[in-house]
Amino acid sequence: MSRTLTRFARMAAGALLCATALPALTAASATAAPDDPAYQVLVFSKTAGFRHDSIDEGITAINQLGAANNFTVTATEDANAFTSGNLAQYEAVVFLSTTGDVLNGAQQTAFEGYINNGGGYVGVHAAADTEYDWPWYNGLAGALFHSHPNIQSAQVRVEDRAHDATAHLGTTWQRTDEWYNYRTNPRSTAHVLASLNESSYTGGNMSGDHPIAWCKDYQGGRAFYTGGGHTAESYSEAAFTRHLLGGIRWAARVTEADCRPETGYRSLFDGSATTGWSQAGPGSFSLSNGTLTTQGGMGMLWYQAQQFTSYSLKLDWRLDGDDNSGVFIGFPPSSDPWSAVNNGYEIQIDATDAADRTTGSVYGFKSADIAARDAALNPPGEWNTYELLVEGERLRIYLNGRLINDFTNTDPVRSLQQGHIGLQNHGTGDTASFRNIRIKELGGGPGPNPVTGRITGLDGKCVDVSGSNTADGTRIQLWTCNGTGAQNWTLPGDGTIRALGKCATATGTGDGSAIQLFTCDGGTDQRWTPQANGALLNPVSNKCADADGVSSADGTRLHLWSCHGGANQRWVLPS
């Protein structure tokens, strides 16, 4: 079966599936995957250097995975299998602890052609100790072996819990293996699925950033690598064999994932707490195993702590069956979930509905490219990854790394240029789960250029830094306007308000919390959102900058107070 036909056949079968939350791993459940169409895998284990005594156990385990998951395994150490005609029958080729120079020039050319034609590569452990003089293979594998300490237990940090190779794992994974150091760090060219905590064992030499499993699209094909698998015991370890199965399934194109390199994102939800988030409406979300899952009636969990202008938002989601949910963006702060519906945009998540109301659509405004969406979509029961890329009034939607929708807002009532983000709880009976919500603020967004000048408030008095003092904790107050640097404020467009090289900062979230000058650190306590009525909202507290006591006397301090629209909460900003 061709790689393209494999994908569409799987989608047809997968659409009928429904899954529940993952149970605790057992030897039986660890190898279970959704029903896949039949395909073939070549396992290649030739060694021209050190030979691992775990190769036989590895072949046995992959054969067992194939028998349980509908793929046929051909195991060989004969490099003559690497001809264009022979390789064409395989959806993936596993390099199982190969070492040294294992292919001649003609065989290398055939394998390059196989990958260029959409083939899949799975490198296991010493596959990184292979073909040092073949630059193309170095790029395929992602990184090559440098050294290793003794076999020992180490903590694996699971960075991606949506990919089929790691979705079954927790945020950390304690296991014993021989932990390779690599000559280069693959993070800039591959998507890192898991890395090692170098403080949890001895002998790591990658300066604290130590990828150990990754995936990448490579010259038309797919490449997955895992550094595990040195020990024979690995291949009877349920979590590891499920990890290996996920790599094979992705390389063979029977499951999808976003394997683009990813750097520069910060977490909005890392699986441990919902700090900065607020529930609107009667529904709610449970938190278990690092996963938010909808429950109860209609509502929305929204990130109250900050509004965003120009950004890339990534998050992982899963439906259990024919369920309904969505991601809202570009809406103003409100405890009413209908405010997001009426003022923002919903990026739909729905297994079945009309074209403009199903997964990948901007709900009610623009359908996704359905063919592209179907090619990228994992069915209910499996995880998917959205990237929502907002630049000005343009929104691009990526599903598992593929562009499926390109939308530009032309509605004068709505705007993508500033707003909150939220996760929809559609209603009782609709179950959706979310993980690993992260954002990269792009800067240089579509809003106005940085502006500098005075900020005036009640009776035309100026916002002032007491005594022109730059020490952290200096009082911010009202004072007669005098043109000094203590009254010269810059709004750089990132939500901060700055004077004398430091940021206006809320010292708490309750009524009466002082607003003082502090070193800029990117925290949500330093974010301010101008409102249409002239107020300055601090989103993390949902309170407004306020002149204490409705006074305009020199020295009146600024603090937070519940927003009420009064004259002592209205400010004129530089323009």
Coordinates of C-alpha atoms in Angstrom, one line a residue:
M1 CA 0.0 0.0 0.0
S2 CA 1.4 3.4 -0.9
R3 CA 2.1 5.9 1.9
T4 CA -0.7 8.2 0.7
L5 CA -3.2 5.3 0.6
T6 CA -2.1 4.2 4.1
R7 CA -3.0 7.7 5.4
F8 CA -6.5 7.9 4.0
A9 CA -7.3 4.3 4.9
R10 CA -6.3 5.0 8.4
M11 CA -8.5 8.1 8.6
A12 CA -11.5 6.1 7.4
A13 CA -10.9 3.5 10.1
G14 CA -10.0 6.0 12.8
A15 CA -13.1 8.1 12.4
L16 CA -15.1 5.2 13.9
L17 CA -12.9 5.0 17.0
C18 CA -13.6 6.4 20.5
A19 CA -11.1 6.4 23.3
T20 CA -11.2 7.3 27.0
A21 CA -8.5 8.7 29.2
L22 CA -5.3 6.6 29.2
P23 CA -5.2 4.1 32.0
A24 CA -2.1 3.3 34.0
L25 CA 0.4 1.5 31.8
T26 CA 0.6 -2.2 31.8
A27 CA 2.4 -4.6 29.5
A28 CA -0.8 -5.2 27.6
S29 CA -2.0 -1.6 27.3
A30 CA 1.4 -0.2 26.4
T31 CA 1.4 -1.8 23.0
A32 CA -2.2 -1.0 22.2
A33 CA -2.8 1.6 19.4
P34 CA -5.8 2.4 17.3
D35 CA -6.6 0.1 14.4
D36 CA -4.2 0.9 11.5
P37 CA -4.3 -0.3 7.9
A38 CA -1.8 -3.0 7.0
Y39 CA 1.7 -1.8 6.2
Q40 CA 5.3 -3.1 6.1
V41 CA 8.4 -2.2 8.1
L42 CA 12.0 -3.1 7.4
V43 CA 14.2 -3.6 10.5
F44 CA 17.9 -3.1 9.6
S45 CA 20.5 -4.1 12.2
K46 CA 23.8 -4.5 10.4
T47 CA 26.9 -3.5 12.6
A48 CA 30.3 -2.6 11.4
G49 CA 31.5 -1.5 14.8
F50 CA 30.3 -2.4 18.3
R51 CA 27.4 -4.9 18.3
H52 CA 24.7 -4.5 20.9
D53 CA 23.5 -7.8 22.5
S54 CA 20.0 -6.3 22.7
I55 CA 19.4 -6.4 19.0
D56 CA 17.7 -9.8 19.1
E57 CA 15.4 -8.6 21.8
G58 CA 14.7 -5.5 19.8
I59 CA 13.7 -7.5 16.7
T60 CA 11.5 -9.7 18.8
A61 CA 9.7 -6.7 20.3
I62 CA 9.2 -5.0 17.0
N63 CA 7.7 -8.2 15.6
Q64 CA 5.3 -8.3 18.6
L65 CA 4.4 -4.7 18.0
G66 CA 3.7 -5.4 14.4
A67 CA 1.5 -8.4 15.2
A68 CA -0.5 -6.3 17.6
N69 CA -0.8 -3.3 15.4
N70 CA -1.2 -4.6 11.8
F71 CA 2.2 -4.1 10.3
T72 CA 4.5 -6.8 8.9
V73 CA 8.2 -6.8 9.9
T74 CA 11.1 -7.9 7.7
A75 CA 14.3 -8.0 9.7
T76 CA 17.7 -8.1 7.9
E77 CA 21.4 -7.3 8.2
D78 CA 21.9 -7.5 4.4
A79 CA 22.6 -4.1 3.0
N80 CA 21.5 -5.4 -0.4
A81 CA 18.0 -4.8 0.7
F82 CA 18.7 -1.1 0.0
T83 CA 17.6 -0.8 -3.6
S84 CA 14.9 1.6 -4.8
G85 CA 12.6 -1.2 -5.8
N86 CA 12.8 -3.1 -2.6
L87 CA 12.6 -0.1 -0.3
A88 CA 9.4 1.1 -2.0
Q89 CA 7.3 -1.6 -0.3
Y90 CA 8.1 -0.3 3.2
E91 CA 6.4 2.5 5.0
A92 CA 9.3 2.8 7.5
V93 CA 12.8 1.6 7.9
V94 CA 14.1 1.0 11.4
F95 CA 17.9 1.3 12.0
L96 CA 18.1 -0.8 15.1
S97 CA 21.4 -0.1 16.9
T98 CA 23.4 -0.1 13.6
T99 CA 27.0 0.9 14.0
G100 CA 29.7 2.1 11.6
D101 CA 29.7 2.2 7.8
V102 CA 26.8 -0.1 6.9
L103 CA 25.8 1.1 3.3
N104 CA 27.9 1.5 0.2
G105 CA 27.5 4.4 -2.2
A106 CA 24.7 2.9 -4.3
Q107 CA 22.8 1.7 -1.3
Q108 CA 23.1 5.2 0.2
T109 CA 21.7 6.7 -3.0
A110 CA 18.8 4.3 -2.9
F111 CA 18.0 5.2 0.7
E112 CA 18.1 8.9 0.0
G113 CA 15.7 8.4 -2.9
Y114 CA 13.4 6.4 -0.6
I115 CA 13.3 9.3 2.0
N116 CA 12.9 11.9 -0.8
N117 CA 9.9 10.0 -2.0
G118 CA 8.2 10.2 1.4
G119 CA 9.7 7.2 3.3
G120 CA 10.1 7.0 7.0
Y121 CA 13.2 6.5 9.2
V122 CA 13.3 5.3 12.8
G123 CA 16.7 5.4 14.5
V124 CA 17.1 3.5 17.7
H125 CA 20.0 4.1 20.1
A126 CA 23.2 3.3 18.2
A127 CA 21.7 4.4 14.9
A128 CA 23.4 7.6 16.0
D129 CA 26.7 5.7 16.0
T130 CA 26.4 5.1 12.3
E131 CA 27.7 6.5 8.9
Y132 CA 29.8 9.4 10.3
D133 CA 31.2 10.2 6.8
W134 CA 27.8 10.6 5.2
P135 CA 26.5 14.1 5.9
W136 CA 23.0 13.4 4.5
Y137 CA 22.6 10.6 7.2
N138 CA 23.8 13.0 9.9
G139 CA 21.0 15.3 8.9
L140 CA 18.5 12.5 8.9
A141 CA 19.5 11.1 12.3
G142 CA 19.6 14.6 13.8
A143 CA 22.8 14.1 15.8
L144 CA 25.6 11.6 16.1
F145 CA 27.1 9.8 19.1
H146 CA 29.9 11.5 21.1
S147 CA 30.2 9.4 24.3
H148 CA 28.3 7.7 27.1
P149 CA 28.6 7.1 30.8
N150 CA 27.8 3.8 32.5
I151 CA 24.3 2.4 32.4
Q152 CA 22.2 4.1 35.1
S153 CA 18.8 5.4 36.0
A154 CA 18.0 9.0 34.8
Q155 CA 15.0 11.3 34.7
V156 CA 13.6 11.9 31.2
R157 CA 11.7 15.2 30.8
V158 CA 8.9 14.7 28.4
E159 CA 8.6 17.9 26.4
D160 CA 5.9 16.8 23.9
R161 CA 2.9 14.8 25.2
A162 CA 1.0 14.9 21.9
H163 CA 3.2 12.9 19.6
D164 CA 2.2 9.2 19.6
A165 CA 5.7 8.3 20.8
T166 CA 5.3 10.2 24.1
A167 CA 1.5 10.9 24.6
H168 CA 1.3 7.9 27.0
L169 CA 4.0 9.3 29.3
G170 CA 3.8 11.6 32.2
T171 CA 5.8 14.9 32.3
T172 CA 8.8 12.9 33.6
W173 CA 9.9 9.3 33.0
Q174 CA 12.4 7.6 35.2
R175 CA 14.2 4.7 33.5
T176 CA 17.5 2.9 33.2
D177 CA 19.6 2.9 30.0
E178 CA 22.9 3.9 28.5
W179 CA 22.5 7.6 28.0
Y180 CA 24.3 8.9 24.9
N181 CA 25.9 12.3 24.6
Y182 CA 25.7 13.7 21.1
R183 CA 28.2 15.7 19.0
T184 CA 25.7 18.4 18.3
N185 CA 22.4 19.6 19.8
P186 CA 19.5 18.7 17.4
R187 CA 17.0 21.2 18.9
S188 CA 17.5 23.8 16.2
T189 CA 16.7 21.3 13.3
A190 CA 14.4 18.8 15.0
H191 CA 11.4 18.8 17.3
V192 CA 12.5 17.5 20.7
L193 CA 10.1 15.1 22.2
A194 CA 12.1 14.3 25.4
S195 CA 15.3 15.4 27.0
L196 CA 17.5 14.2 29.9
N197 CA 17.7 16.0 33.3
E198 CA 21.5 15.9 33.5
S199 CA 21.3 16.6 37.3
S200 CA 19.5 13.2 37.7
Y201 CA 22.5 11.1 36.7
T202 CA 26.3 11.4 36.1
G203 CA 28.1 11.8 32.9
G204 CA 25.9 14.1 30.8
N205 CA 28.0 16.7 28.9
M206 CA 25.5 18.7 26.9
S207 CA 25.3 21.7 29.3
G208 CA 21.9 21.0 30.6
D209 CA 20.0 20.9 27.3
H210 CA 20.2 17.2 26.4
P211 CA 17.6 16.0 23.9
I212 CA 17.2 12.2 23.9
A213 CA 14.2 11.7 21.5
W214 CA 13.1 13.8 18.5
C215 CA 11.4 13.9 15.2
K216 CA 11.7 15.9 12.0
D217 CA 10.5 16.2 8.5
Y218 CA 13.5 15.6 6.3
Q219 CA 13.8 16.1 2.5
G220 CA 10.4 14.8 1.8
G221 CA 10.4 12.0 4.4
R222 CA 10.1 11.6 8.1
A223 CA 12.8 10.9 10.7
F224 CA 12.3 9.8 14.3
Y225 CA 15.1 9.0 16.7
T226 CA 15.2 7.7 20.3
G227 CA 18.4 7.4 22.3
G228 CA 16.9 4.5 24.4
G229 CA 17.2 0.8 23.7
H230 CA 20.8 -0.1 24.7
T231 CA 19.6 -2.7 27.2
A232 CA 17.8 -5.9 26.5
E233 CA 15.4 -5.1 29.3
S234 CA 14.3 -2.0 27.4
Y235 CA 12.4 -4.2 25.0
S236 CA 10.2 -5.8 27.7
E237 CA 9.5 -2.4 29.2
A238 CA 5.9 -1.4 28.4
A239 CA 6.5 2.3 28.3
F240 CA 9.6 2.0 26.1
T241 CA 8.0 -0.3 23.6
R242 CA 5.0 2.0 23.3
H243 CA 7.4 4.8 22.7
L244 CA 9.0 2.9 19.9
L245 CA 5.6 2.0 18.4
G246 CA 4.7 5.7 18.3
G247 CA 7.9 6.5 16.5
I248 CA 7.2 3.8 13.9
R249 CA 3.6 4.8 13.4
W250 CA 4.5 8.4 12.9
A251 CA 7.4 7.6 10.5
A252 CA 5.0 5.3 8.5
R253 CA 2.5 8.2 8.3
V254 CA -0.3 6.4 10.1
T255 CA -0.4 9.2 12.7
E256 CA 0.3 12.9 12.6
A257 CA 2.3 15.3 14.7
D258 CA 3.9 18.7 14.6
C259 CA 7.6 17.9 14.2
R260 CA 8.8 21.4 13.3
P261 CA 11.6 22.7 15.5
E262 CA 10.2 24.7 18.4
T263 CA 12.1 27.3 20.4
G264 CA 11.2 30.5 22.2
Y265 CA 7.8 29.5 23.7
R266 CA 6.7 30.1 27.3
S267 CA 4.2 28.0 29.1
L268 CA 0.7 29.3 29.9
F269 CA -0.3 25.9 31.2
D270 CA 2.4 23.3 32.0
G271 CA 0.2 20.7 33.5
S272 CA 0.6 21.5 37.2
A273 CA -1.6 24.5 37.9
T274 CA -4.0 27.0 36.2
T275 CA -2.4 30.1 37.5
G276 CA -3.5 33.1 35.5
W277 CA -6.6 31.3 34.2
S278 CA -10.2 32.0 35.1
Q279 CA -13.5 30.1 34.6
A280 CA -16.4 31.9 32.9
G281 CA -19.8 30.3 32.9
P282 CA -21.1 27.3 34.7
G283 CA -18.8 24.6 33.1
S284 CA -15.5 23.6 34.5
F285 CA -12.3 21.7 33.7
S286 CA -10.8 18.8 35.7
L287 CA -7.0 18.6 36.0
S288 CA -5.4 15.2 36.0
N289 CA -2.1 13.8 34.7
G290 CA -1.2 17.3 33.4
T291 CA -4.3 17.4 31.3
L292 CA -7.3 19.8 31.4
T293 CA -10.6 18.0 30.6
T294 CA -14.0 19.6 30.1
Q295 CA -16.9 18.8 32.5
G296 CA -20.3 20.2 33.3
G297 CA -22.2 22.8 31.3
M298 CA -21.3 25.4 28.8
G299 CA -18.4 27.7 29.8
M300 CA -14.9 28.8 29.0
L301 CA -11.5 28.7 30.8
W302 CA -9.7 31.9 29.7
Y303 CA -6.3 33.3 30.3
Q304 CA -7.1 36.3 32.4
A305 CA -3.6 37.3 33.2
Q306 CA -2.7 38.9 29.8
Q307 CA -4.0 40.0 26.5
F308 CA -2.0 39.2 23.4
T309 CA -1.4 41.1 20.2
S310 CA 1.1 39.4 17.8
Y311 CA 1.8 35.8 18.7
S312 CA 2.1 32.1 18.0
L313 CA -0.1 30.1 20.3
K314 CA 0.4 26.3 20.4
L315 CA -1.7 23.8 22.3
D316 CA -2.4 20.0 22.2
W317 CA -6.0 18.8 22.2
R318 CA -8.0 15.5 22.0
L319 CA -11.6 14.6 21.6
D320 CA -13.0 11.3 23.0
G321 CA -15.6 10.9 20.2
D322 CA -18.0 13.0 18.3
D323 CA -17.5 15.9 20.7
N324 CA -17.4 19.7 20.4
S325 CA -15.0 22.3 21.7
G326 CA -12.9 25.2 20.5
V327 CA -10.2 27.8 21.2
F328 CA -11.3 31.4 21.5
I329 CA -8.9 34.3 20.6
G330 CA -9.2 38.1 20.3
F331 CA -11.9 38.8 22.9
P332 CA -12.0 41.4 25.7
P333 CA -11.9 40.5 29.4
S334 CA -15.2 39.2 30.6
S335 CA -16.7 36.7 33.0
D336 CA -19.4 36.0 30.5
P337 CA -18.4 33.2 28.0
W338 CA -20.8 34.7 25.4
S339 CA -18.6 37.7 25.3
A340 CA -15.9 35.6 23.6
V341 CA -18.5 34.3 21.1
N342 CA -19.8 37.7 20.3
N343 CA -16.5 39.7 20.3
G344 CA -13.8 37.2 19.4
Y345 CA -13.2 34.3 17.1
E346 CA -13.5 30.5 17.8
I347 CA -11.1 28.1 16.2
Q348 CA -13.4 25.1 16.1
I349 CA -12.7 21.6 17.4
D350 CA -15.5 19.2 16.3
A351 CA -15.3 15.7 14.8
T352 CA -18.3 16.2 12.6
D353 CA -20.3 19.3 11.5
A354 CA -20.8 21.7 8.6
A355 CA -17.6 22.8 6.8
D356 CA -17.5 26.2 8.5
R357 CA -18.2 24.6 11.9
T358 CA -15.8 21.7 12.1
T359 CA -12.2 21.2 13.1
G360 CA -9.9 23.9 11.7
S361 CA -12.6 26.4 10.8
V362 CA -13.0 29.9 12.1
Y363 CA -16.4 29.2 13.4
G364 CA -19.1 30.7 11.3
F365 CA -16.6 32.7 9.2
K366 CA -14.3 30.5 7.2
S367 CA -13.9 26.7 6.6
A368 CA -10.6 25.1 6.7
D369 CA -9.1 23.6 3.6
I370 CA -10.8 20.3 4.2
A371 CA -8.5 18.1 2.1
A372 CA -5.4 19.6 4.0
R373 CA -7.2 19.3 7.3
D374 CA -8.1 15.6 6.7
A375 CA -4.6 14.8 5.7
A376 CA -3.3 16.4 9.0
L377 CA -6.0 15.3 11.4
N378 CA -5.7 12.5 14.0
P379 CA -9.1 10.9 14.8
P380 CA -10.9 11.0 18.2
G381 CA -8.9 9.2 20.9
E382 CA -5.6 10.6 19.6
W383 CA -3.8 14.0 20.3
N384 CA -3.6 16.8 17.8
T385 CA -1.6 20.1 18.0
Y386 CA -2.9 23.5 16.9
E387 CA -0.7 26.5 16.1
L388 CA -2.7 29.7 15.9
L389 CA -0.4 32.4 14.3
V390 CA -1.8 35.9 14.8
E391 CA -0.1 38.8 12.9
G392 CA -2.2 41.9 12.7
E393 CA -5.7 40.9 11.5
R394 CA -4.4 37.8 9.8
L395 CA -4.8 34.4 11.5
R396 CA -3.2 31.2 10.2
I397 CA -4.2 27.9 11.6
Y398 CA -1.8 25.0 11.6
L399 CA -2.9 21.5 12.5
N400 CA -0.1 19.1 13.4
G401 CA 2.3 21.4 11.6
R402 CA 0.3 21.8 8.4
L403 CA -1.4 25.0 7.3
I404 CA -5.1 24.4 7.0
N405 CA -6.7 27.8 7.2
D406 CA -5.6 31.4 6.4
F407 CA -8.1 34.0 7.6
T408 CA -8.1 37.8 7.6
N409 CA -10.6 39.7 9.9
T410 CA -12.6 42.4 8.1
D411 CA -15.3 42.8 10.7
P412 CA -15.0 46.3 12.2
V413 CA -16.5 45.2 15.5
R414 CA -13.9 42.5 16.1
S415 CA -10.1 42.6 16.1
L416 CA -7.4 40.0 16.3
Q417 CA -4.8 42.6 17.2
Q418 CA -5.5 42.5 20.9
G419 CA -7.4 40.1 23.2
H420 CA -7.5 37.1 25.5
I421 CA -7.4 33.4 24.7
G422 CA -9.8 30.8 26.1
L423 CA -10.7 27.1 26.0
Q424 CA -14.3 26.2 25.4
N425 CA -16.4 23.8 27.5
H426 CA -19.2 23.3 25.0
G427 CA -21.6 21.6 27.3
T428 CA -22.6 18.4 29.1
G429 CA -21.8 15.4 27.0
D430 CA -19.0 17.0 25.0
T431 CA -15.5 15.9 26.3
A432 CA -12.3 17.6 25.1
S433 CA -8.9 17.6 26.7
F434 CA -6.0 20.0 26.5
R435 CA -2.3 19.9 27.3
N436 CA 0.9 21.9 27.0
I437 CA -0.5 25.4 26.2
R438 CA 2.4 27.7 25.2
I439 CA 2.9 31.0 23.5
K440 CA 5.6 32.9 21.7
E441 CA 5.0 36.7 21.5
L442 CA 6.4 37.9 18.2
G443 CA 7.0 41.5 19.0
G444 CA 6.9 44.2 16.5
G445 CA 3.2 43.5 16.2
P446 CA 0.7 45.4 14.1
G447 CA -0.2 47.9 16.8
P448 CA 1.3 51.4 17.1
N449 CA 5.0 51.9 17.3
P450 CA 6.4 52.5 20.8
V451 CA 5.3 55.9 22.1
T452 CA 6.8 58.1 24.7
G453 CA 5.4 61.1 26.7
R454 CA 3.4 62.0 29.8
I455 CA 0.4 60.1 31.3
T456 CA -2.2 62.4 32.8
G457 CA -5.0 61.6 35.1
L458 CA -7.4 63.3 37.5
D459 CA -7.4 67.2 37.1
G460 CA -4.6 66.9 34.5
K461 CA -2.0 65.8 37.0
C462 CA 0.9 63.7 35.7
V463 CA 1.8 60.1 36.6
D464 CA 5.2 60.5 38.3
V465 CA 8.0 58.5 39.8
S466 CA 8.6 59.8 43.3
G467 CA 11.8 61.8 43.6
S468 CA 13.0 60.5 40.2
N469 CA 14.3 57.5 42.2
T470 CA 15.1 54.4 40.1
A471 CA 15.3 52.0 43.1
D472 CA 12.9 49.0 42.9
G473 CA 9.8 49.7 45.0
T474 CA 9.8 53.5 44.3
R475 CA 6.3 54.9 44.7
I476 CA 4.3 55.9 41.5
Q477 CA 2.1 58.9 42.2
L478 CA 0.3 61.9 40.8
W479 CA 2.2 65.2 40.7
T480 CA 2.0 68.6 39.0
C481 CA 3.3 68.1 35.5
N482 CA 7.0 69.4 35.3
G483 CA 8.5 67.8 32.2
T484 CA 11.1 65.8 34.0
G485 CA 12.2 62.2 33.2
A486 CA 10.2 61.0 36.2
Q487 CA 7.1 61.9 34.2
N488 CA 8.3 60.6 30.8
W489 CA 6.7 57.2 30.1
T490 CA 7.2 54.8 27.2
L491 CA 4.7 52.3 26.0
P492 CA 6.8 49.9 23.9
G493 CA 3.8 47.8 22.6
D494 CA 4.4 44.8 24.8
G495 CA 1.9 45.7 27.5
T496 CA 4.4 47.3 29.8
I497 CA 4.6 51.0 30.9
R498 CA 8.1 52.2 31.5
A499 CA 9.9 55.2 33.0
L500 CA 13.6 55.6 34.0
G501 CA 14.4 52.2 32.5
K502 CA 12.0 50.3 34.8
C503 CA 8.3 49.1 34.7
A504 CA 5.1 50.1 36.5
T505 CA 4.3 47.1 38.6
A506 CA 1.4 46.0 40.7
T507 CA 2.6 44.6 44.0
G508 CA -0.4 42.4 44.5
T509 CA -3.9 41.6 43.0
G510 CA -6.2 42.9 45.7
D511 CA -7.9 46.3 46.1
G512 CA -5.3 48.7 47.4
S513 CA -2.2 46.9 46.0
A514 CA 0.4 49.6 45.4
I515 CA 1.7 50.4 41.9
Q516 CA 5.4 50.9 42.1
L517 CA 8.6 51.0 39.9
F518 CA 10.4 47.7 39.5
T519 CA 13.0 46.1 37.2
C520 CA 11.2 44.8 34.1
D521 CA 11.0 41.0 34.2
G522 CA 8.2 40.1 31.8
G523 CA 5.8 39.2 34.6
T524 CA 2.0 39.6 34.3
D525 CA 2.1 42.1 37.2
Q526 CA 3.8 44.4 34.8
R527 CA 1.1 44.2 32.0
W528 CA -1.4 46.9 31.4
T529 CA -4.2 47.0 28.9
P530 CA -5.7 50.3 27.9
Q531 CA -9.5 50.2 27.9
A532 CA -12.0 52.1 25.7
N533 CA -13.1 54.2 28.6
G534 CA -9.6 55.4 29.4
A535 CA -8.9 52.8 32.2
L536 CA -5.7 50.9 32.5
L537 CA -6.5 47.2 33.3
N538 CA -4.0 44.9 35.0
P539 CA -5.2 41.6 33.5
V540 CA -3.7 39.3 36.1
S541 CA -5.8 40.9 38.8
N542 CA -8.6 42.2 36.6
K543 CA -8.4 45.5 38.4
C544 CA -7.6 49.0 37.3
A545 CA -5.0 51.6 38.0
D546 CA -6.6 54.1 40.5
A547 CA -5.7 57.4 42.1
D548 CA -6.1 56.8 45.9
G549 CA -9.0 58.5 47.5
V550 CA -10.3 60.2 44.3
S551 CA -7.6 62.8 45.0
S552 CA -5.4 64.8 42.7
A553 CA -3.2 66.3 45.3
D554 CA 0.6 66.1 44.7
G555 CA 1.8 62.8 46.1
T556 CA -1.4 60.8 45.7
R557 CA -0.3 57.2 45.3
L558 CA -1.5 54.9 42.5
H559 CA -2.8 51.5 43.4
L560 CA -5.1 48.8 42.1
W561 CA -8.9 49.0 42.6
S562 CA -11.9 47.2 41.2
C563 CA -12.7 48.9 37.9
H564 CA -15.7 51.3 38.1
G565 CA -15.0 53.8 35.3
G566 CA -14.6 56.8 37.7
A567 CA -12.6 59.9 36.9
N568 CA -9.7 58.7 39.1
Q569 CA -9.4 55.6 36.9
R570 CA -9.2 57.4 33.5
W571 CA -5.9 58.1 32.0
V572 CA -4.7 60.0 28.9
L573 CA -1.7 58.1 27.4
P574 CA 1.0 59.5 25.1
S575 CA 0.2 59.2 21.3

